Short mmCIF file of C-alpha atoms and ligand atoms in Angstrom, two decimals:
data_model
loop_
_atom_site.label_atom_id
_atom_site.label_comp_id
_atom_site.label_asym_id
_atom_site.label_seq_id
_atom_site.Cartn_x
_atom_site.Cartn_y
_atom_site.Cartn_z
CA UNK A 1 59.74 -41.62 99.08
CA UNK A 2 62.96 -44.05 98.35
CA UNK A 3 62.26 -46.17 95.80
CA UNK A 4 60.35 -49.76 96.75
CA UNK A 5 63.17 -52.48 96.06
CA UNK A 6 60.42 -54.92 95.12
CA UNK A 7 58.65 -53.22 92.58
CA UNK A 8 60.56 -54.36 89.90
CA UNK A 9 60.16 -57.94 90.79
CA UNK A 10 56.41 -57.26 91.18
CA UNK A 11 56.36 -55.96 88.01
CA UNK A 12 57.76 -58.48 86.08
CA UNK A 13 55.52 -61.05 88.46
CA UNK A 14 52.21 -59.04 86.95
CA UNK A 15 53.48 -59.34 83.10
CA UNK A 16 54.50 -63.07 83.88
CA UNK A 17 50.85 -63.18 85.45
CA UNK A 18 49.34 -61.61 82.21
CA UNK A 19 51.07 -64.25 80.11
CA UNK A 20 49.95 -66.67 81.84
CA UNK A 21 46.08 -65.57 80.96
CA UNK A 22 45.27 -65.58 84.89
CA UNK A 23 44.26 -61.98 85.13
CA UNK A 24 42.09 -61.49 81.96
CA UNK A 25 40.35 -58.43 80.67
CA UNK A 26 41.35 -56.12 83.61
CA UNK A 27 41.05 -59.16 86.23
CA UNK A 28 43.55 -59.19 89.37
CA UNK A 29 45.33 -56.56 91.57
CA UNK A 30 48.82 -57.16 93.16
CA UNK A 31 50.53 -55.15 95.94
CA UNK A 32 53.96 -54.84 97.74
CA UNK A 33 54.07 -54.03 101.08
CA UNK A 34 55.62 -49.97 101.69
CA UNK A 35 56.75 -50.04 105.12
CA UNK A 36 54.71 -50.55 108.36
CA UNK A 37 51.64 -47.87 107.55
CA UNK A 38 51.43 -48.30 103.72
CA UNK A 39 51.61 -50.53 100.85
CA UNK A 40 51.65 -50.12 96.29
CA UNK A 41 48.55 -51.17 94.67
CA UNK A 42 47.09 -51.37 91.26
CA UNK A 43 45.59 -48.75 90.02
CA UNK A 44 41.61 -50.00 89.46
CA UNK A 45 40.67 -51.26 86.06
CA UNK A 46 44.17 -51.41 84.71
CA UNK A 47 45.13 -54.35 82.39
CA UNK A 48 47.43 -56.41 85.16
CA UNK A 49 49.24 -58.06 81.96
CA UNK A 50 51.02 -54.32 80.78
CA UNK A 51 51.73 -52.43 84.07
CA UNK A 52 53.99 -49.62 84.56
CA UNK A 53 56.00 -48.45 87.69
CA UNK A 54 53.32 -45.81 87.18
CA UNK A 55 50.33 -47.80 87.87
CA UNK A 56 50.78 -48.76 91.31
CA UNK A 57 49.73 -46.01 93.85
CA UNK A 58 50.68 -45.39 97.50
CA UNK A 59 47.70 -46.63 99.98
CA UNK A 60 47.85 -46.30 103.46
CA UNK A 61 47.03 -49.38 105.03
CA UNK A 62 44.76 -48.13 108.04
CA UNK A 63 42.39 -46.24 105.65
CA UNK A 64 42.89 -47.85 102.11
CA UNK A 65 43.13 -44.86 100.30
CA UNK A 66 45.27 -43.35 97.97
CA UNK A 67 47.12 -39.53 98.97
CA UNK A 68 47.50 -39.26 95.35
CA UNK A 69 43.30 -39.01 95.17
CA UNK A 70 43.67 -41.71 92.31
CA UNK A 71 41.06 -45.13 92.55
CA UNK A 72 43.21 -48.20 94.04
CA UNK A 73 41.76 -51.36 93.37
CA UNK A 74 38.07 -52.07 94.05
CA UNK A 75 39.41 -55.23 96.22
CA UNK A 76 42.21 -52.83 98.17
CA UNK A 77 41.01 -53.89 101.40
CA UNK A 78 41.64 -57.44 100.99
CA UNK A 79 45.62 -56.50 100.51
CA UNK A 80 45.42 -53.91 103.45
CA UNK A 81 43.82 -56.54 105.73
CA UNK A 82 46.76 -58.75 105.01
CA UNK A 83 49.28 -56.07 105.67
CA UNK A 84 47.93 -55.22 109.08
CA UNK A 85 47.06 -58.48 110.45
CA UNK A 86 50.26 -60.24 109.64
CA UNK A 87 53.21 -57.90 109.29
CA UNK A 88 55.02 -60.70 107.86
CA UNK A 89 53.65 -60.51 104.53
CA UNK A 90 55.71 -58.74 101.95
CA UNK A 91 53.66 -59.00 98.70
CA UNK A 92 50.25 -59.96 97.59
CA UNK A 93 48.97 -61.33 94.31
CA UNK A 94 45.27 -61.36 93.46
CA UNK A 95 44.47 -63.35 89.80
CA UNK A 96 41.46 -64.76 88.04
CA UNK A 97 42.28 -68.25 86.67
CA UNK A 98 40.06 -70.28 85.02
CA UNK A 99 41.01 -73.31 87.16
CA UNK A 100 40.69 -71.24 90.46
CA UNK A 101 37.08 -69.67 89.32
CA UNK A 102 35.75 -73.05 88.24
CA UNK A 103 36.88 -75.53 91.28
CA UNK A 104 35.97 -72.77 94.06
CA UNK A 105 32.27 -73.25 92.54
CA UNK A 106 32.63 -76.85 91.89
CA UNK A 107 34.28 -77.24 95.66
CA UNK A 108 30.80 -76.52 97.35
CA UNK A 109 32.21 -76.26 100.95
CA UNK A 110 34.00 -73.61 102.84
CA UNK A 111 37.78 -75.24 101.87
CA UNK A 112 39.64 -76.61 99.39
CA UNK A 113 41.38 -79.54 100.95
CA UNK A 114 44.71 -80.56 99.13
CA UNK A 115 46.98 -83.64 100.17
CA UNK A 116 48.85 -86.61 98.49
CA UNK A 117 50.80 -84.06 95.80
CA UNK A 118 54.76 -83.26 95.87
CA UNK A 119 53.95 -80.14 94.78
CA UNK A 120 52.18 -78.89 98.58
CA UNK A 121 56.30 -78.88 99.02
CA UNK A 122 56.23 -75.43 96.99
CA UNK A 123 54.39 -73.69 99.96
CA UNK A 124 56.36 -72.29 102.60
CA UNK A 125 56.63 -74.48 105.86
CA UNK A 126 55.27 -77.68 104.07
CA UNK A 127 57.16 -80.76 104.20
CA UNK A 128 55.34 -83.58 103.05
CA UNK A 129 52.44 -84.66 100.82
CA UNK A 130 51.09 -86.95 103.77
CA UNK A 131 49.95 -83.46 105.41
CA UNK A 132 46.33 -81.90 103.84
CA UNK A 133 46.67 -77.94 102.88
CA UNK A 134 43.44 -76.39 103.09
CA UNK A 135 42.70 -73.12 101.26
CA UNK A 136 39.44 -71.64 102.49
CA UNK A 137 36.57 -71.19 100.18
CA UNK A 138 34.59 -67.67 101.06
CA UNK A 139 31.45 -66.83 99.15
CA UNK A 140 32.58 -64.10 96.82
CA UNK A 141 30.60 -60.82 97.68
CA UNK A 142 30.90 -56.78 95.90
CA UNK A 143 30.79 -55.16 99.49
CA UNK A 144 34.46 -55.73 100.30
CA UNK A 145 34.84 -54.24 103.59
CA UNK A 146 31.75 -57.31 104.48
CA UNK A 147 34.01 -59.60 102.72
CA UNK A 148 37.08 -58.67 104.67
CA UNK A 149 35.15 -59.00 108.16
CA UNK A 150 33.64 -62.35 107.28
CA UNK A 151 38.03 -63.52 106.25
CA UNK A 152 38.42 -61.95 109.61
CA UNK A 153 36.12 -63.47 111.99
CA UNK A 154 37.17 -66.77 109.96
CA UNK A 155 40.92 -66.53 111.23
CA UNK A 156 39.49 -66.69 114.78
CA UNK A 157 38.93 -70.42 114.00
CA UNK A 158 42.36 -70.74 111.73
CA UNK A 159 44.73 -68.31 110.70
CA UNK A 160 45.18 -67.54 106.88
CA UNK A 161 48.19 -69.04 105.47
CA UNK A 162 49.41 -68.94 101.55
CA UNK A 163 45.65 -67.57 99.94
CA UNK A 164 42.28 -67.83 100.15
CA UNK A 165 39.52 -68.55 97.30
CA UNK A 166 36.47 -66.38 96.35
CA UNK A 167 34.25 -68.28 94.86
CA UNK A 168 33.29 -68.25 91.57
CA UNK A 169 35.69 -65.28 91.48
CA UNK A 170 39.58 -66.14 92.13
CA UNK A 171 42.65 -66.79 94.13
CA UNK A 172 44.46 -64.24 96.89
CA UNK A 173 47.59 -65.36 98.03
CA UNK A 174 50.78 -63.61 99.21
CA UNK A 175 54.55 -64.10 100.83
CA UNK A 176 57.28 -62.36 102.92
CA UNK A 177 58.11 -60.94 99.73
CA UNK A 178 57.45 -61.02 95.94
CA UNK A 179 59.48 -64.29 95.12
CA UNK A 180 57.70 -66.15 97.81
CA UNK A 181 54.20 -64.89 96.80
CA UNK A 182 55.05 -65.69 93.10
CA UNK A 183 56.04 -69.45 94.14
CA UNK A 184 52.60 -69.77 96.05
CA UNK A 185 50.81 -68.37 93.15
CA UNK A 186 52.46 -71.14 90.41
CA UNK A 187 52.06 -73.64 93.14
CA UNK A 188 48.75 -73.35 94.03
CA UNK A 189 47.18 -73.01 90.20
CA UNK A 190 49.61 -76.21 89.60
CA UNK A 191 47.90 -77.70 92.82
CA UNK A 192 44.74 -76.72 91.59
CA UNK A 193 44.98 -77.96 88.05
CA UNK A 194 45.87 -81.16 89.26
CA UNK A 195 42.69 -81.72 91.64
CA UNK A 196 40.57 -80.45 88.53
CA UNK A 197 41.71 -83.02 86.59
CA UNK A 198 41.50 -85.46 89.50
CA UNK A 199 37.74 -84.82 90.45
CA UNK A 200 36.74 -85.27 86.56
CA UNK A 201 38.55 -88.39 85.74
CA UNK A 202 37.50 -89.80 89.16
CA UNK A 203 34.26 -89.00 88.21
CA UNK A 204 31.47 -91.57 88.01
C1 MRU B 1 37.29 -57.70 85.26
S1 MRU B 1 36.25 -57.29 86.59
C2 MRU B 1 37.20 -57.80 87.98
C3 MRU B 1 37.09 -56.85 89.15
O1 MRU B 1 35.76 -56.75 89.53
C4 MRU B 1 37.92 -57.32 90.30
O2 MRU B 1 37.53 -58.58 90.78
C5 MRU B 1 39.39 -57.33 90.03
O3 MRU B 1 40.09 -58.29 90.33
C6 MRU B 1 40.03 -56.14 89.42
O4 MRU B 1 39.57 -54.96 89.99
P1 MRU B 1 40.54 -53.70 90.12
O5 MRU B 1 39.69 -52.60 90.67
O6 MRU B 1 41.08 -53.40 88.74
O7 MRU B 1 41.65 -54.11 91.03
ZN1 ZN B 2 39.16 -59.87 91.57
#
């Protein structure tokens, strides 16, 4: 296999990640996309914040499993659905923020709905902060492959752009490649901060 370009940048995205304190205790799983059949994925139960070239494992996409026999991450199929069902989509990052975990429970519907903020500029294809970004809301659940066809039988109604929330649980999001997916990470937990903020001093 010739070496993934992107891994380095992925790398240093998943220590930037860790520094950040959005993928505590063993939280999160990131990917890069390997061609059209495979992707590299965290190895399961790794600390995201102190990864090594040698942590990420070859995963085909159309099974989710590893050649190598080692465990990918328990949430694999959430990056492999990505891969597959858009082929444009480079790099995904999956992180456990506070501010992510708290407003998908305190946003009790199936979408977050974002509008009036600059920042919306710092996700691909958005131009203004007249127009609202939603990022869906889906219940969080431990049987992934469920998970993955409830996310697919949602894009029926709208396709996924920029991430999805689990509740209670975290943010998915992804790019065309590793810088994109980074931006729409920092975006969205800015985003996010922001409307935290905004709901409690709004508060009555
Ligand atoms: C710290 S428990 C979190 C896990 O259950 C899971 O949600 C997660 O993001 C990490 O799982 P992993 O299998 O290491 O990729
Ligand atoms: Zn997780």
């Amino acid at each position: 296999m010739t070496e993934n370009l992107q891994l380095g940048a992925l790398l240093a995205a998943c220590h930037w990640i860790g520094q950040k304190g959005w993928s505590p205790a063993t939280g999160g799983n990131m990917s890069v996309r390997e061609g059209d059949k495979h992707c590299l994925i965290t190895e399961s139960g790794k600390d995201k914040g102190s990864l090594t070239a040698e942590d990420f494992l070859l995963v085909e996409l159309e099974s989710g499993l590893a050649p190598s026999g080692r465990r990918p991450s328990a949430e694999t199929g959430l990056h492999t659905m990505l891969y597959s069902r858009y082929p444009e989509t480079g790099a995904v990052l999956h992180t456990h923020s506070v501010n992510s975990t708290v407003l998908s429970r305190v946003e009790r519907s199936g979408a977050l709905v974002l509008e009036g903020y600059e920042m919306q500029k710092s996700l691909s294809g958005q131009t203004t902060h007249l127009d609202q970004v939603v990022i869906p809301i889906f219940d969080n659940s431990q049987d992934i492959s469920a998970l993955v066809q409830k996310i697919i039988a949602s894009t029926e109604r709208a396709p996924l752009q920029y991430g999805f929330l689990l509740r209670g649980h975290g943010l998915t999001c992804w790019g065309r490649d590793v810088a994109e997916a980074r931006r729409h990470l920092e975006g969205l937990e800015f985003l996010f901060q922001c409307e935290l903020q905004r709901r409690l001093l709004e508060a009555k």
